[in-house]
Amino acid sequence: QVQLVESGGGLVQSGGSLRLSCAASGFTLDYYAVGWFRQASGKEREGISCISSSNTRTYYRESVKGRFTISRDNSTVYLQMNGLKLEDTAVYYCATVGYCYTNEYGYPNNWGQGTQVTVSS
């Protein structure tokens, strides 16, 4: 079965850090652009970052620029989240995307099950 698996979520105080990981099951992520998305309670899912398969291009949503860093190492994609804010509380998902440019990304598919990130005051 082809799927992505996220890990690393948890409860953290405002200003704290977490690192999320995204690994593939049933295939390798090496040849795919990968995006991170999040969905807060009662809100629509939004794309927050992506990284190209070549590891040469990244995209960040304005609200996370300067605080989040996406990276990849072999078949795992990471999202380092620093300076977490209350409004970062959400379920975070990774997905393969058709492409990743610095200002846009392609259609997502192969979703993971999500990992909860909760930021407390």
PDB file of C-alpha atoms in Angstrom:
ATOM      1  CA  GLN A   1       0.000   0.000   0.000  1.00  0.00           C
ATOM      2  CA  VAL A   2       1.357   3.393  -1.009  1.00  0.00           C
ATOM      3  CA  GLN A   3       1.116   6.018   1.685  1.00  0.00           C
ATOM      4  CA  LEU A   4       3.002   8.684   3.579  1.00  0.00           C
ATOM      5  CA  VAL A   5       3.547   8.613   7.324  1.00  0.00           C
ATOM      6  CA  GLU A   6       3.994  11.764   9.383  1.00  0.00           C
ATOM      7  CA  SER A   7       5.516  11.878  12.857  1.00  0.00           C
ATOM      8  CA  GLY A   8       6.876  14.378  15.331  1.00  0.00           C
ATOM      9  CA  GLY A   9       3.780  16.262  16.347  1.00  0.00           C
ATOM     10  CA  GLY A  10       2.926  17.020  19.937  1.00  0.00           C
ATOM     11  CA  LEU A  11       2.179  19.657  22.522  1.00  0.00           C
ATOM     12  CA  VAL A  12       4.581  22.579  22.782  1.00  0.00           C
ATOM     13  CA  GLN A  13       4.533  25.968  24.444  1.00  0.00           C
ATOM     14  CA  SER A  14       4.353  29.137  22.437  1.00  0.00           C
ATOM     15  CA  GLY A  15       7.817  30.003  21.131  1.00  0.00           C
ATOM     16  CA  GLY A  16       8.914  26.392  21.182  1.00  0.00           C
ATOM     17  CA  SER A  17      10.062  24.091  18.396  1.00  0.00           C
ATOM     18  CA  LEU A  18       9.074  20.818  16.818  1.00  0.00           C
ATOM     19  CA  ARG A  19      10.421  18.834  13.904  1.00  0.00           C
ATOM     20  CA  LEU A  20       7.987  16.889  11.770  1.00  0.00           C
ATOM     21  CA  SER A  21       9.046  13.970   9.607  1.00  0.00           C
ATOM     22  CA  CYS A  22       7.411  12.530   6.518  1.00  0.00           C
ATOM     23  CA  ALA A  23       8.389   9.086   5.281  1.00  0.00           C
ATOM     24  CA  ALA A  24       6.968   6.908   2.553  1.00  0.00           C
ATOM     25  CA  SER A  25       5.592   3.407   2.807  1.00  0.00           C
ATOM     26  CA  GLY A  26       5.386   1.317  -0.325  1.00  0.00           C
ATOM     27  CA  PHE A  27       7.450   3.666  -2.482  1.00  0.00           C
ATOM     28  CA  THR A  28      10.392   6.055  -2.238  1.00  0.00           C
ATOM     29  CA  LEU A  29      10.056   9.800  -1.873  1.00  0.00           C
ATOM     30  CA  ASP A  30      13.345  10.458  -3.649  1.00  0.00           C
ATOM     31  CA  TYR A  31      11.728  11.325  -6.987  1.00  0.00           C
ATOM     32  CA  TYR A  32       8.798  13.353  -5.713  1.00  0.00           C
ATOM     33  CA  ALA A  33       8.265  16.932  -4.727  1.00  0.00           C
ATOM     34  CA  VAL A  34       6.711  16.927  -1.268  1.00  0.00           C
ATOM     35  CA  GLY A  35       4.523  19.430   0.458  1.00  0.00           C
ATOM     36  CA  TRP A  36       3.440  20.087   4.017  1.00  0.00           C
ATOM     37  CA  PHE A  37      -0.114  21.125   4.678  1.00  0.00           C
ATOM     38  CA  ARG A  38      -2.100  21.862   7.787  1.00  0.00           C
ATOM     39  CA  GLN A  39      -5.725  22.042   8.811  1.00  0.00           C
ATOM     40  CA  ALA A  40      -6.846  23.855  11.907  1.00  0.00           C
ATOM     41  CA  SER A  41     -10.170  23.031  13.492  1.00  0.00           C
ATOM     42  CA  GLY A  42     -12.993  24.580  11.509  1.00  0.00           C
ATOM     43  CA  LYS A  43     -10.703  25.838   8.767  1.00  0.00           C
ATOM     44  CA  GLU A  44      -9.735  24.681   5.319  1.00  0.00           C
ATOM     45  CA  ARG A  45      -6.540  22.766   4.705  1.00  0.00           C
ATOM     46  CA  GLU A  46      -3.725  25.049   3.578  1.00  0.00           C
ATOM     47  CA  GLY A  47      -0.359  24.446   2.000  1.00  0.00           C
ATOM     48  CA  ILE A  48       2.503  25.823   4.043  1.00  0.00           C
ATOM     49  CA  SER A  49       5.689  24.556   2.432  1.00  0.00           C
ATOM     50  CA  CYS A  50       7.091  22.309  -0.250  1.00  0.00           C
ATOM     51  CA  ILE A  51      10.422  21.065  -1.518  1.00  0.00           C
ATOM     52  CA  SER A  52      11.330  19.948  -5.001  1.00  0.00           C
ATOM     53  CA  SER A  53      12.539  16.438  -5.763  1.00  0.00           C
ATOM     54  CA  SER A  54      15.931  17.902  -6.678  1.00  0.00           C
ATOM     55  CA  ASN A  55      16.137  19.671  -3.305  1.00  0.00           C
ATOM     56  CA  THR A  56      16.826  22.949  -5.108  1.00  0.00           C
ATOM     57  CA  ARG A  57      13.508  24.764  -4.697  1.00  0.00           C
ATOM     58  CA  THR A  58      11.365  25.458  -1.691  1.00  0.00           C
ATOM     59  CA  TYR A  59       8.154  27.313  -1.062  1.00  0.00           C
ATOM     60  CA  TYR A  60       6.843  28.798   2.182  1.00  0.00           C
ATOM     61  CA  ARG A  61       3.509  30.312   3.000  1.00  0.00           C
ATOM     62  CA  GLU A  62       3.942  33.873   4.176  1.00  0.00           C
ATOM     63  CA  SER A  63       2.728  33.117   7.686  1.00  0.00           C
ATOM     64  CA  VAL A  64       5.545  30.614   8.310  1.00  0.00           C
ATOM     65  CA  LYS A  65       8.425  32.278   6.492  1.00  0.00           C
ATOM     66  CA  GLY A  66      11.446  32.729   8.716  1.00  0.00           C
ATOM     67  CA  ARG A  67      10.113  30.269  11.282  1.00  0.00           C
ATOM     68  CA  PHE A  68       9.696  26.980   9.403  1.00  0.00           C
ATOM     69  CA  THR A  69      12.346  25.187   7.364  1.00  0.00           C
ATOM     70  CA  ILE A  70      11.697  22.288   5.030  1.00  0.00           C
ATOM     71  CA  SER A  71      14.459  19.842   4.138  1.00  0.00           C
ATOM     72  CA  ARG A  72      14.923  16.343   2.842  1.00  0.00           C
ATOM     73  CA  ASP A  73      17.429  13.613   3.521  1.00  0.00           C
ATOM     74  CA  ASN A  74      17.266  10.430   1.509  1.00  0.00           C
ATOM     75  CA  SER A  75      13.633   9.360   1.610  1.00  0.00           C
ATOM     76  CA  THR A  76      12.467  11.523   4.487  1.00  0.00           C
ATOM     77  CA  VAL A  77      11.204  15.075   4.348  1.00  0.00           C
ATOM     78  CA  TYR A  78      11.361  17.237   7.447  1.00  0.00           C
ATOM     79  CA  LEU A  79       9.647  20.379   8.623  1.00  0.00           C
ATOM     80  CA  GLN A  80      11.548  22.199  11.333  1.00  0.00           C
ATOM     81  CA  MET A  81       9.178  24.540  13.120  1.00  0.00           C
ATOM     82  CA  ASN A  82      10.633  27.217  15.357  1.00  0.00           C
ATOM     83  CA  GLY A  83       8.981  30.104  17.113  1.00  0.00           C
ATOM     84  CA  LEU A  84       5.656  28.303  17.216  1.00  0.00           C
ATOM     85  CA  LYS A  85       2.562  30.404  17.741  1.00  0.00           C
ATOM     86  CA  LEU A  86      -0.908  29.567  18.982  1.00  0.00           C
ATOM     87  CA  GLU A  87      -2.213  29.908  15.440  1.00  0.00           C
ATOM     88  CA  ASP A  88       0.100  27.111  14.282  1.00  0.00           C
ATOM     89  CA  THR A  89      -2.097  24.622  16.123  1.00  0.00           C
ATOM     90  CA  ALA A  90      -3.430  22.195  13.514  1.00  0.00           C
ATOM     91  CA  VAL A  91      -3.178  18.718  12.096  1.00  0.00           C
ATOM     92  CA  TYR A  92      -0.160  18.662   9.807  1.00  0.00           C
ATOM     93  CA  TYR A  93      -0.090  16.503   6.708  1.00  0.00           C
ATOM     94  CA  CYS A  94       2.515  15.739   4.089  1.00  0.00           C
ATOM     95  CA  ALA A  95       1.730  14.789   0.517  1.00  0.00           C
ATOM     96  CA  THR A  96       3.514  14.345  -2.747  1.00  0.00           C
ATOM     97  CA  VAL A  97       2.875  17.267  -5.085  1.00  0.00           C
ATOM     98  CA  GLY A  98       3.238  17.513  -8.841  1.00  0.00           C
ATOM     99  CA  TYR A  99       5.919  20.154  -8.577  1.00  0.00           C
ATOM    100  CA  CYS A 100       7.355  22.718  -6.184  1.00  0.00           C
ATOM    101  CA  TYR A 101       8.404  26.182  -7.269  1.00  0.00           C
ATOM    102  CA  THR A 102       9.327  29.096  -5.057  1.00  0.00           C
ATOM    103  CA  ASN A 103       5.890  30.634  -5.403  1.00  0.00           C
ATOM    104  CA  GLU A 104       3.546  27.708  -6.056  1.00  0.00           C
ATOM    105  CA  TYR A 105       3.186  23.965  -5.901  1.00  0.00           C
ATOM    106  CA  GLY A 106       1.370  21.283  -7.829  1.00  0.00           C
ATOM    107  CA  TYR A 107      -1.698  19.262  -6.957  1.00  0.00           C
ATOM    108  CA  PRO A 108      -1.204  17.138  -3.847  1.00  0.00           C
ATOM    109  CA  ASN A 109      -1.806  13.411  -3.616  1.00  0.00           C
ATOM    110  CA  ASN A 110      -0.607  10.418  -1.594  1.00  0.00           C
ATOM    111  CA  TRP A 111      -1.620  11.992   1.715  1.00  0.00           C
ATOM    112  CA  GLY A 112      -0.438  10.849   5.085  1.00  0.00           C
ATOM    113  CA  GLN A 113      -2.727  10.393   8.079  1.00  0.00           C
ATOM    114  CA  GLY A 114      -1.590  13.619   9.739  1.00  0.00           C
ATOM    115  CA  THR A 115       0.079  14.498  13.018  1.00  0.00           C
ATOM    116  CA  GLN A 116      -1.375  16.871  15.587  1.00  0.00           C
ATOM    117  CA  VAL A 117       0.569  19.956  16.605  1.00  0.00           C
ATOM    118  CA  THR A 118      -0.808  21.866  19.558  1.00  0.00           C
ATOM    119  CA  VAL A 119       0.758  25.108  20.724  1.00  0.00           C
ATOM    120  CA  SER A 120      -0.184  26.289  24.195  1.00  0.00           C
ATOM    121  CA  SER A 121       0.245  29.673  25.823  1.00  0.00           C
TER     122      SER A 121
END
